[in-house]
Coordinates of C-alpha atoms in Angstrom, one line a residue:
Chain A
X7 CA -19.1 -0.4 -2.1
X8 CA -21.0 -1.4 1.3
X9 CA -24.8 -0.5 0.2
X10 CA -27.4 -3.3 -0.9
X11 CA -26.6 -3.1 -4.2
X12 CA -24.4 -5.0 -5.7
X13 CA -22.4 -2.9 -8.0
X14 CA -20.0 -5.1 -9.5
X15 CA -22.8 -7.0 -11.3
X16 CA -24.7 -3.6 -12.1
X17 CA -21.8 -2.2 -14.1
X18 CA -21.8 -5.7 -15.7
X19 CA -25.8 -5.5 -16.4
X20 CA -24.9 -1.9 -17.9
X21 CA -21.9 -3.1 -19.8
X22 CA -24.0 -5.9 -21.6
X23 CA -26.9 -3.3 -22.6
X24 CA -29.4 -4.2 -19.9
X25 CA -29.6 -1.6 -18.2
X26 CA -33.1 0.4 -17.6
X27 CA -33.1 4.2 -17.4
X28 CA -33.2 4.3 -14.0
X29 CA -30.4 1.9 -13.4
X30 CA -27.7 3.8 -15.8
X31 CA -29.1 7.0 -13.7
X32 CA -28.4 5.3 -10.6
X33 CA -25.3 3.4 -11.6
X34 CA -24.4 7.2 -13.2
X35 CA -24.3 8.8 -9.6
X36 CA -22.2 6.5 -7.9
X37 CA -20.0 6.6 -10.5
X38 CA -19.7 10.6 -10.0
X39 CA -19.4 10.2 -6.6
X40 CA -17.6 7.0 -5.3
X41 CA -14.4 6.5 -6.6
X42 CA -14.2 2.8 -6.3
X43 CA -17.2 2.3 -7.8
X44 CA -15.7 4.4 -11.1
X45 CA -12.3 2.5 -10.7
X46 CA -14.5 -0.7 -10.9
X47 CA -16.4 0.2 -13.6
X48 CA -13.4 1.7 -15.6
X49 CA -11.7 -2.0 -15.4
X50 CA -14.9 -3.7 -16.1
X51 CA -15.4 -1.7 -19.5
X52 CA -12.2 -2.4 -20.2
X53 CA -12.4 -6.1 -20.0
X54 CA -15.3 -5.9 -22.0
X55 CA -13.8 -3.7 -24.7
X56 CA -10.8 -6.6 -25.0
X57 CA -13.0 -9.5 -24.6
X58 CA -14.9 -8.0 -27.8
X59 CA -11.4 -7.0 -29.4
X60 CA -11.1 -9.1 -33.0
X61 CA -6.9 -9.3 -32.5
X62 CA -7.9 -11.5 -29.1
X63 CA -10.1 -13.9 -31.1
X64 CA -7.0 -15.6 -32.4
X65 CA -5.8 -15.7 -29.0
X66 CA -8.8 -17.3 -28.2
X67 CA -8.4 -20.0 -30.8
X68 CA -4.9 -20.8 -29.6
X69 CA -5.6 -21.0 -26.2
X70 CA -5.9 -24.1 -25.0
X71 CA -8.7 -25.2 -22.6
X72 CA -7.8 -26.0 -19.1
X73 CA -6.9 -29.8 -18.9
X74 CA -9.7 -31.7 -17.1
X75 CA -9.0 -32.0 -13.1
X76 CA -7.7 -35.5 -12.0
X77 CA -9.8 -37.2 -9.2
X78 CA -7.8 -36.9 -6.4
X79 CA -8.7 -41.1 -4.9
X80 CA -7.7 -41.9 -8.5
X81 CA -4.3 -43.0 -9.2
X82 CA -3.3 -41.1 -12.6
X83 CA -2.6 -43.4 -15.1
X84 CA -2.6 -42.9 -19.2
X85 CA -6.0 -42.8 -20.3
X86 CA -8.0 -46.0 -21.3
X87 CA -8.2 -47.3 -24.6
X88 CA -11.5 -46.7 -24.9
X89 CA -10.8 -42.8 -24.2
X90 CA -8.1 -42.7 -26.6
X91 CA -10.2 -43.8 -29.2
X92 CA -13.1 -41.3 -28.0
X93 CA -10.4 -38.8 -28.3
X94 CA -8.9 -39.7 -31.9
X95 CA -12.4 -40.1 -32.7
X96 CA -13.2 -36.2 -31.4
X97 CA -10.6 -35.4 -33.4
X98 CA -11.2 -37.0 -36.1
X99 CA -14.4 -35.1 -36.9
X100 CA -12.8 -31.9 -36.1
X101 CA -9.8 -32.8 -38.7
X102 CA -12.3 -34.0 -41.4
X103 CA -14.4 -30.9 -41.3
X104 CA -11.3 -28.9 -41.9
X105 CA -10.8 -31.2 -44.9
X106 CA -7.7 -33.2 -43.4
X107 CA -7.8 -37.4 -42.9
X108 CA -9.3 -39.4 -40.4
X109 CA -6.1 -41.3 -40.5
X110 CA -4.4 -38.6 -39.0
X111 CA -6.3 -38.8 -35.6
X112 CA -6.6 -42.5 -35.2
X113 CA -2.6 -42.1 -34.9
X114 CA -2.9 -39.5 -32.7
X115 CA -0.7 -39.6 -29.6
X116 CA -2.5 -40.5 -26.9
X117 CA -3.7 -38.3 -23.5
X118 CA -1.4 -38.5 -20.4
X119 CA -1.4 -37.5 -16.8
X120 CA 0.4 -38.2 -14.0
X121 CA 1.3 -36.5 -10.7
X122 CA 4.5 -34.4 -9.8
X123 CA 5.7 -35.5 -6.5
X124 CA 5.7 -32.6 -4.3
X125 CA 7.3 -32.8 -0.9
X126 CA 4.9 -32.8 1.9
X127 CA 2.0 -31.9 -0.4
X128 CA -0.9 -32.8 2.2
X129 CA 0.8 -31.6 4.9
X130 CA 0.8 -34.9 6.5
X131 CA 4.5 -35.4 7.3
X132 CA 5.2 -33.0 10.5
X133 CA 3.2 -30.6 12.2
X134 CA 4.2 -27.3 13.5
X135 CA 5.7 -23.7 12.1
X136 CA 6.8 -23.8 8.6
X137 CA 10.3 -22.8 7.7
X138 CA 10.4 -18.4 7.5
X139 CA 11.7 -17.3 4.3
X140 CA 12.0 -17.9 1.0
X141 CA 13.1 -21.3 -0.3
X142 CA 16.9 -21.8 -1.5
X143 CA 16.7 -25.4 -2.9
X144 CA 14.2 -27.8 -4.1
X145 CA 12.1 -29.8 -1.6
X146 CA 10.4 -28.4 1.2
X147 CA 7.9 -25.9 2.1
X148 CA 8.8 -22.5 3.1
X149 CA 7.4 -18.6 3.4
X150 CA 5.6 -16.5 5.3
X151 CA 4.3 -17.4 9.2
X152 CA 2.1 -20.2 8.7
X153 CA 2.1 -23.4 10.1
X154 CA 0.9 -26.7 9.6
X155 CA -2.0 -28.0 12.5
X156 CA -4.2 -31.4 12.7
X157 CA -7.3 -31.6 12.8
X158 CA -9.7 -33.6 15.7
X159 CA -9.8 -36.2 13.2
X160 CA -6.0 -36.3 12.8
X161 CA -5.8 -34.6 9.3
X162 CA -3.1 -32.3 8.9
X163 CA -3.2 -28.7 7.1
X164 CA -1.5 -25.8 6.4
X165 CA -2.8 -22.7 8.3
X166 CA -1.7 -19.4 7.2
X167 CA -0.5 -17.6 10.2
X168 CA 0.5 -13.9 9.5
X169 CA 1.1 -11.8 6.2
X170 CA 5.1 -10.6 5.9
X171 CA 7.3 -9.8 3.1
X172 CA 9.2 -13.2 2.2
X173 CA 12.5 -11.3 1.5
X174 CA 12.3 -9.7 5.0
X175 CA 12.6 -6.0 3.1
X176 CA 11.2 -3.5 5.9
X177 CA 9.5 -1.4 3.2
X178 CA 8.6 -4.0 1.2
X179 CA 4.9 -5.0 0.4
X180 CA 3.7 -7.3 3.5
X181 CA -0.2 -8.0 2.2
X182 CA -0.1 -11.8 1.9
X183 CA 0.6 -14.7 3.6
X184 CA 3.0 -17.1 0.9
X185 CA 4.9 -20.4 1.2
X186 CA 6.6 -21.8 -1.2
X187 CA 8.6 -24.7 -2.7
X188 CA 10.6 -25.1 -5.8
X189 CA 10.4 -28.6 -7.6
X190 CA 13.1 -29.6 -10.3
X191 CA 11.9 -30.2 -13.7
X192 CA 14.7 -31.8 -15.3
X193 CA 13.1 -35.0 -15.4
X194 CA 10.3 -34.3 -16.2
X195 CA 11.2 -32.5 -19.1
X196 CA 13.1 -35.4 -20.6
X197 CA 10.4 -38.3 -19.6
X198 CA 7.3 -35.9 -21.3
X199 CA 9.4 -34.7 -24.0
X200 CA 8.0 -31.0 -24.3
X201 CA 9.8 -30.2 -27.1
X202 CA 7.4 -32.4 -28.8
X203 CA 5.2 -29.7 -31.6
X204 CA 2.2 -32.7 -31.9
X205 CA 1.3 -33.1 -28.1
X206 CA 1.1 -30.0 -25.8
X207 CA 2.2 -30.8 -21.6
X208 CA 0.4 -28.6 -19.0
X209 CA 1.0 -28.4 -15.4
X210 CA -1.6 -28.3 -13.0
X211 CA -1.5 -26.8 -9.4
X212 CA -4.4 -27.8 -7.3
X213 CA -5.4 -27.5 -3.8
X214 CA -7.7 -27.6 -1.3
X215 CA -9.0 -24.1 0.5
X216 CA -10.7 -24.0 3.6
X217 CA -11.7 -20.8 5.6
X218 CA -13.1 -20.6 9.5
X219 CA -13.9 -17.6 11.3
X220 CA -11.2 -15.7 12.7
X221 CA -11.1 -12.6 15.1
X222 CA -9.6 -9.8 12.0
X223 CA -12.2 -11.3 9.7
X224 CA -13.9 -8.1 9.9
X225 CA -10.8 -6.2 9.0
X226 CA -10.0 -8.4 6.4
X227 CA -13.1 -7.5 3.6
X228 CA -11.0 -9.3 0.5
X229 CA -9.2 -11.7 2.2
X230 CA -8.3 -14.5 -0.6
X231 CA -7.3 -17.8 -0.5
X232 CA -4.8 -18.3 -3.7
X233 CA -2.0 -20.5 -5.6
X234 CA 0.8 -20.0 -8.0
X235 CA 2.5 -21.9 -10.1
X236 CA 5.7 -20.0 -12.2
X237 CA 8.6 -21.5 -14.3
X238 CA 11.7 -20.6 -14.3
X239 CA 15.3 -21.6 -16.6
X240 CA 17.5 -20.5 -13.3
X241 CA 19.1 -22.4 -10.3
X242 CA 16.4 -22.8 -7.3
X243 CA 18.8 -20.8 -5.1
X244 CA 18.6 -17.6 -7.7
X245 CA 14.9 -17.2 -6.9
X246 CA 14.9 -16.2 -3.5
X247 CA 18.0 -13.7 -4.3
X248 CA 15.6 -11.6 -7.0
X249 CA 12.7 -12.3 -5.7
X250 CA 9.6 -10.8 -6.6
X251 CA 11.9 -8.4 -9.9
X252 CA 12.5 -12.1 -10.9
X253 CA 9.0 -12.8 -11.6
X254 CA 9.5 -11.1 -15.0
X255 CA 11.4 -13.7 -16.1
X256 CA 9.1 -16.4 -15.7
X257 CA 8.4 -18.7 -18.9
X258 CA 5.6 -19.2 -18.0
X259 CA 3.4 -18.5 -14.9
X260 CA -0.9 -19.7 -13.8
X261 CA -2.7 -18.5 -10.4
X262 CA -5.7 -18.1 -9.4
X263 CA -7.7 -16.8 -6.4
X264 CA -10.8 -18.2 -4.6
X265 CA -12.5 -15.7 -1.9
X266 CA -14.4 -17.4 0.6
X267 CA -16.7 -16.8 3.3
X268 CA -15.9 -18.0 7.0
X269 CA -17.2 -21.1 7.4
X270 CA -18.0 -21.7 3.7
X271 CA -17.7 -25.2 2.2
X272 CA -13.7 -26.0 1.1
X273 CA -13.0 -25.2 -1.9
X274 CA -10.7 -26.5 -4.5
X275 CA -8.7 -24.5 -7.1
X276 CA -6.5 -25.4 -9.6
X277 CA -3.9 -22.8 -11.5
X278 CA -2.2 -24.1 -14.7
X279 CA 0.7 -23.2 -17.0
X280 CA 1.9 -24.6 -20.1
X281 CA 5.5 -26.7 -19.2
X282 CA 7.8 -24.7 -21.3
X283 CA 10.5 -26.9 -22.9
X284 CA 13.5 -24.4 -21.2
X285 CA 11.7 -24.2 -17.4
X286 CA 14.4 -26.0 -15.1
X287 CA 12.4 -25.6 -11.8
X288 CA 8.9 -24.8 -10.7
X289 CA 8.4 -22.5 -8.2
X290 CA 4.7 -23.1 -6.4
X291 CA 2.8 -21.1 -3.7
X292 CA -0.1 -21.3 -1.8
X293 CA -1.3 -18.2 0.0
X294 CA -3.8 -16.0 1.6
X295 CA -3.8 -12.3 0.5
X296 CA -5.8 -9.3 2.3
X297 CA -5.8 -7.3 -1.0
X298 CA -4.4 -4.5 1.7
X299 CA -1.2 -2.4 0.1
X300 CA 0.5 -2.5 3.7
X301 CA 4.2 -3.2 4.8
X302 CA 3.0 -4.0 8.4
X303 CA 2.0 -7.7 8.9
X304 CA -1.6 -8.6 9.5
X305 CA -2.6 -11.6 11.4
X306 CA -4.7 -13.9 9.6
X307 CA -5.3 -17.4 11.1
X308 CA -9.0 -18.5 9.5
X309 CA -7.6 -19.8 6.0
X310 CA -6.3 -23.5 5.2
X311 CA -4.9 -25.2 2.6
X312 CA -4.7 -28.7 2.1
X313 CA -4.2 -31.5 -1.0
X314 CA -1.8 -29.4 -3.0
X315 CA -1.2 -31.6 -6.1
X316 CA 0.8 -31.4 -9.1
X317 CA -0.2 -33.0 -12.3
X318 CA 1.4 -33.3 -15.7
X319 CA -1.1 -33.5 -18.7
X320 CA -0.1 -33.9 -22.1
X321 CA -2.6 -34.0 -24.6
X322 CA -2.3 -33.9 -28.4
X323 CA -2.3 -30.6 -29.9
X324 CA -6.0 -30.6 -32.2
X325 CA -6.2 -28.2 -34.9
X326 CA -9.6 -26.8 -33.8
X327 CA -10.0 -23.3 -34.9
X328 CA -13.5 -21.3 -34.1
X329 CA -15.6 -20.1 -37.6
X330 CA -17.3 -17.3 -37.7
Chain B
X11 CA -8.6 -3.2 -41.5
X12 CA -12.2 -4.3 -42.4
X13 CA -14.2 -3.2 -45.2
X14 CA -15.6 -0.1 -43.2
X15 CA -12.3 1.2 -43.2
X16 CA -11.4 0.5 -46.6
X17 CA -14.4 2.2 -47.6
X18 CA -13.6 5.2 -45.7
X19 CA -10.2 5.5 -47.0
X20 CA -11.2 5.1 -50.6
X21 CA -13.7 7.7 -50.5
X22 CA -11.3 10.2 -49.2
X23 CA -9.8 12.4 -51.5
X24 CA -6.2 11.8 -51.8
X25 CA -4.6 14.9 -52.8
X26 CA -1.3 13.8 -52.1
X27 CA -1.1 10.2 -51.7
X28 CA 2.6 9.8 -50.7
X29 CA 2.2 12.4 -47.9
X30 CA -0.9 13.5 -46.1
X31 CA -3.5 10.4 -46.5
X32 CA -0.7 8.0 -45.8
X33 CA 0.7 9.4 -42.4
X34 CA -3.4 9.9 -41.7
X35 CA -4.1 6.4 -42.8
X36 CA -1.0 5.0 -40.1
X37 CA -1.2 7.4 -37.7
X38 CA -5.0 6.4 -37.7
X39 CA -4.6 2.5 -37.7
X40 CA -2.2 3.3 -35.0
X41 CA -4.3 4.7 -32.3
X42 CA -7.7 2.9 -33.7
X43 CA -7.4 0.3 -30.7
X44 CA -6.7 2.7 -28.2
X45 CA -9.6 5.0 -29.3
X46 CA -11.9 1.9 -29.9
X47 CA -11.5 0.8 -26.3
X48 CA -11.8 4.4 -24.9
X49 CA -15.0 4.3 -26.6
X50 CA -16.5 1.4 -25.6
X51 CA -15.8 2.6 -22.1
X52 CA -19.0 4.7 -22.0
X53 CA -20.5 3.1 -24.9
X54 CA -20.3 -0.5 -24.5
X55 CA -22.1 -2.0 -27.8
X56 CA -19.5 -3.3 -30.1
X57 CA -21.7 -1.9 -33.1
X58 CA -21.8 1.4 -31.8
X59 CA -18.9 1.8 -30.7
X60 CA -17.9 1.4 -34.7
X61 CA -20.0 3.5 -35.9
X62 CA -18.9 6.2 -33.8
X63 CA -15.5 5.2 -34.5
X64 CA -15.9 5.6 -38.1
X65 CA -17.6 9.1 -37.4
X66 CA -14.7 10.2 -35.5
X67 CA -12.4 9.3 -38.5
X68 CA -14.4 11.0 -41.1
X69 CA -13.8 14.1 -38.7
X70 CA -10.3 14.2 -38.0
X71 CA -9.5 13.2 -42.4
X72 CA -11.7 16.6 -42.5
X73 CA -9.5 18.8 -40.2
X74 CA -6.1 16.7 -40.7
X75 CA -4.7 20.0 -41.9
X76 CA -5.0 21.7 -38.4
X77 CA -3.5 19.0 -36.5
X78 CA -0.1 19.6 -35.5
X79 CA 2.6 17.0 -35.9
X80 CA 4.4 18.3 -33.1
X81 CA 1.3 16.9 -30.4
X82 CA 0.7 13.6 -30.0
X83 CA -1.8 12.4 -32.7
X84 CA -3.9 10.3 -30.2
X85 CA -4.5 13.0 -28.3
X86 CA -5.7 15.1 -30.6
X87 CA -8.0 12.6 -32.2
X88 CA -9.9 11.4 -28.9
X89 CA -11.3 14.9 -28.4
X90 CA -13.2 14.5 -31.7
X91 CA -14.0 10.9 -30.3
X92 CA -15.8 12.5 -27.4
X93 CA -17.8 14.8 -29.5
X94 CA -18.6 12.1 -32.0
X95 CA -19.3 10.2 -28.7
X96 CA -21.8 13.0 -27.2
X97 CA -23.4 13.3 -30.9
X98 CA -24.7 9.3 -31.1
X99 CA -25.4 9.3 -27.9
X100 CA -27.7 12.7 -28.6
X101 CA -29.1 11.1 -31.5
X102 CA -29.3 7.2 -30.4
X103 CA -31.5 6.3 -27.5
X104 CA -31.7 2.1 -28.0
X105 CA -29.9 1.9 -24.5
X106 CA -29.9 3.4 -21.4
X107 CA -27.2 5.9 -21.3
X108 CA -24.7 7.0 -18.2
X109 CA -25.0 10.7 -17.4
X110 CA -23.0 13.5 -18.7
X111 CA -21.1 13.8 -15.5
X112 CA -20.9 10.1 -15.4
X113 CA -19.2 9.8 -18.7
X114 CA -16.8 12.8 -17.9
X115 CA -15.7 11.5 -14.5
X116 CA -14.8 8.2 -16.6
X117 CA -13.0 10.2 -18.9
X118 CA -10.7 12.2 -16.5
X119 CA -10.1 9.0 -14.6
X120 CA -8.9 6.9 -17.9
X121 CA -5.2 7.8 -17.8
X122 CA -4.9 6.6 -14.1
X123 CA -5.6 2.9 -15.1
X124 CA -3.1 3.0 -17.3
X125 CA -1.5 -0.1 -15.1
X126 CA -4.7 -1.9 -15.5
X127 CA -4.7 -1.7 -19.3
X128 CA -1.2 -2.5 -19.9
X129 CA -1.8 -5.8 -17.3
X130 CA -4.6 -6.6 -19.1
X131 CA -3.1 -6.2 -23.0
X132 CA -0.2 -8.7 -21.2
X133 CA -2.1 -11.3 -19.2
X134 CA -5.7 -11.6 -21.2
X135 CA -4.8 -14.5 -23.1
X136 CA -2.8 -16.5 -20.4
X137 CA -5.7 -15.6 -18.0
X138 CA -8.1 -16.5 -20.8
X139 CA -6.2 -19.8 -20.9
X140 CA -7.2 -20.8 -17.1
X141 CA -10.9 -20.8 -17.6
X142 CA -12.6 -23.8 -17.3
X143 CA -14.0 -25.4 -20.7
X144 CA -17.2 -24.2 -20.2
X145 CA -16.4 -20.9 -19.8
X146 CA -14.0 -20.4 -22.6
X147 CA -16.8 -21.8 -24.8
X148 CA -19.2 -19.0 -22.9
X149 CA -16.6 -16.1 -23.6
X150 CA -16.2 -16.9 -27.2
X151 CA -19.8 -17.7 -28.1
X152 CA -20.4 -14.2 -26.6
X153 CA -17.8 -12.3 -27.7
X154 CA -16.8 -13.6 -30.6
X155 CA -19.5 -15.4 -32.1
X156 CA -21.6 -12.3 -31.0
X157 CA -24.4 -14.9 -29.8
X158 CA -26.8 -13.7 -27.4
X159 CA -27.6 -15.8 -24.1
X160 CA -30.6 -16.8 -25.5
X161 CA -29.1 -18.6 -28.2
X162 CA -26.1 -19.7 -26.3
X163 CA -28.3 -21.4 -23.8
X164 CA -30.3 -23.3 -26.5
X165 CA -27.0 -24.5 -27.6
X166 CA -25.7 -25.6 -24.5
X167 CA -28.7 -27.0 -23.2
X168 CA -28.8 -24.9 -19.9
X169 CA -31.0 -22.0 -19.0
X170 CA -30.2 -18.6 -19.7
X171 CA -29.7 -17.4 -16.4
X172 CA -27.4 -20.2 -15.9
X173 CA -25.6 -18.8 -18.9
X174 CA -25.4 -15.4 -18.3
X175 CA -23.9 -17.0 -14.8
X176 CA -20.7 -18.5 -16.2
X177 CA -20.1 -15.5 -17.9
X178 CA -20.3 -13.3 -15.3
X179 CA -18.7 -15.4 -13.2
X180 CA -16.4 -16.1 -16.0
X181 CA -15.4 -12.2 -16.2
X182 CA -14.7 -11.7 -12.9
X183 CA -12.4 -14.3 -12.3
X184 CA -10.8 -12.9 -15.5
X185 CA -10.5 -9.5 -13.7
X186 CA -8.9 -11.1 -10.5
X187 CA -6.7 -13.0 -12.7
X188 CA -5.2 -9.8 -14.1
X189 CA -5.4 -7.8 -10.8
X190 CA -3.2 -10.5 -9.2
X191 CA -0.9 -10.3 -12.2
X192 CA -0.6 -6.4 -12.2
X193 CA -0.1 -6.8 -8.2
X194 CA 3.0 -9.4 -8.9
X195 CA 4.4 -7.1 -11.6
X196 CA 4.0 -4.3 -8.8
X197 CA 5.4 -6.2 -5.6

């Protein structure tokens, strides 16, 4: 898919009826004879068929909305009174249109956030490589060649070096660049009280991307900037021993990617995941993927990361359902 | 089941309820979501979609009695969906249309996303979950409300290009989210 035309968002443009006649002709031939362009179009339809799926609508309703971003020159503290009220108030007129009492949401717990300590989070502490391999125990980064570099104006950030499989598995999948760190969640499982059925607690993984122009750039076509943020019921040391088969037994898991152009403004992304009552530890990365199914490293070296936060939000569970 | 379908299976003759209509009736609501989605893959409209869905039902109630157990059921009922398919799309001419060759190259290449699909019945909702607010409102005005971006940009007070934006936008971070799921699940 190299030509002028864009055609992610023509397959898009078909998919949503807009098409003319000589778009779906055109949009018809490259799908007969580019394979990417079919593979594309095959997942985009599919999306759209699920999106439009009645079973997901419930899905829908029960999905909460991503918690609002904290400011990062703002120290998190519970919300005001004044939002508190503006937020029993909100509810309030959702709960009386369903028929239910105002009482209800004037007594509603109130909104929460506060951030996760997470150890040398803006990279600030040393510079230099970061650790190789993947981490055993909670409080320090570690991954993938990458290492952390300041800036002329003395800020420090995490630069991803080279892409290598964490576990060091010669035929394993070597196509991003991850570090990692594990954070214990005992505490804050106790001090947010998850188990809690009226208030909901989210964790948020933020962070800041940054990309500058680097010599493979031009063999690098999807390189991404990206963060995860998985929970786990194990011991931190367990991780690293079944890592990635593990995965599957995350409770609960957020990412998300950002792709951006050398030289583009930073970016920043945020990944979240609901704080399961029975995680233990969270297990966070940062990373930079080529999208390339490779076992050989690549060199990288044009994407940063810095400001990686971790928030706690808890926010009262509202009984707001979609009508048709 | 909506009221389509309970149309459909009350106008069916039933001459031996305990047996033939009831294994038809399951082995139908069984692979409607599959067939629905297949589909909607070379004709996208919701409405259409239906219809031809419905169609397609009506035709395999009428030769139930040559299918063979033995095969897998699905199978058997999405040939008739690409001939009820090929008849709308014969008879219907609202939209601009893929080609013949278009729709078949789709077709053959269906079973090879199979990872795709099963990442995307897994992680839509959690995925769904990561969209900003204004988004999430987009996708389900859209989708499930079935509001168009005209409306949807009255509503929210931005213009419709804007609108039809976010959802874009909205989609394909949607997409990347599941890719990047499907690649973890692969690692």
């Amino acid at each position: 898919m190299t030509d002028s035309i864009d055609w992610q968002a023509l397959i898009e443009k078909h998919l949503d009826g807009q098409t003319s006649e000589e778009e779906a002709a055109t949009l018809s031939d490259r799908i007969v004879n580019d394979a990417e362009v079919r593979a594309e179009y095959l997942k985009a339809a599919r999306l759209h068929g699920a999106l439009g799926d009645e079973t997901l609508a419930v899905d829908l309703e029960m999905t909460p909305f991503t918690a609002p971003k904290p400011k990062k020159d703002r120290d998190l503290r519970p919300f005001s009174r004044p939002q508190q009220l503006a937020a029993a108030l909100v509810a309030g007129a959702f709960v009386g249109l369903m028929g239910a009492g105002v009482v209800w949401a004037v007594s509603t717990p109130k909104s929460e956030a506060s951030f996760v300590p997470i150890a040398n989070g803006a990279f600030e502490a040393v510079a230099g490589p970061v650790e190789m391999g993947f981490p055993t125990e909670v409080g320090d980064w570690s991954g993938d060649p990458a290492e952390v570099v300041t800036e002329p104006d003395g800020n420090q950030m995490l630069r991803f070096l080279e892409t290598a499989n964490v576990t060091g598995d010669p035929n394993g999948g070597a196509s991003a660049c991850n570090v990692f760190q594990i954070i214990d969640l005992s505490s804050l499982q106790k001090e947010w009280g998850t188990d809690n059925a009226d208030a909901q607690v989210t964790l948020e993984l933020s962070a800041r991307f940054r990309r500058e122009a680097a010599p493979s750039d031009a063999e690098l076509p999807k390189l991404a900037g990206g963060l995860t943020i998985h929970l786990y019921q194990a011991e931190p040391e367990s991780i690293g021993k079944a890592w990635p088969d593990v995965i599957r037994d995350a409770v609960a898991l957020g990412s998300k990617t950002i792709k951006l152009d050398p030289g583009d403004e930073s970016a920043t992304l945020s990944a979240s995941c609901i704080l399961a009552p029975e995680a233990t530890i969270a297990l966070i990365s940062v990373n930079a993927n080529t999208r390339i199914p490779t076992k050989t490293p690549i060199t990288l070296g044009g994407y940063y990361v810095d400001d990686v936060q971790l928030t706690v939000i808890k926010q009262p569970t509202f009984p707001v359902r979609f009508v048709k | 089941m909506d009221l389509l379908w309970k149309l459909l299976f009350s106008s069916m003759p039933t001459t031996d309820p305990n047996s033939d209509h009831e294994r038809f009736t399951r082995l139908l609501l069984e692979s409607e979501p599959v067939m629905l989605r297949s589909i909607l893959v070379t004709v996208p409209h919701r409405a259409d979609a239906r219809e031809i869905l419905q169609e397609t039902a009506v035709a395999l109630w009428r030769q139930f009695e040559t299918y063979d157990p033995a095969r897998p059921f699905l199978n058997w009922a999405m040939g008739f969906s690409r001939i009820e398919t090929r008849r709308f799309l014969a008879r219907e001419s609202r939209r601009a249309q893929l080609s013949e060759q278009a729709m078949a190259a789709l077709e053959h290449e269906m079973p090879h996303s199979a990872d795709f699909d099963n990442a995307l019945e897994s992680h839509l909702a959690t995925c769904l979950g990561k969209l900003n607010e204004k988004a999430h409102r987009l996708i389900t005005g859209y989708y499930h409300e079935g509001h168009s971006p005209e409306i949807l940009s009255e509503r929210e007070g931005r213009t419709v290009e804007a609108i039809y934006k976010t959802i874009q936008r909205a989609r394909r971070d949607l997409q990347a989210c599941i890719e990047q799921q499907l690649a973890k699940e692969l690692a």
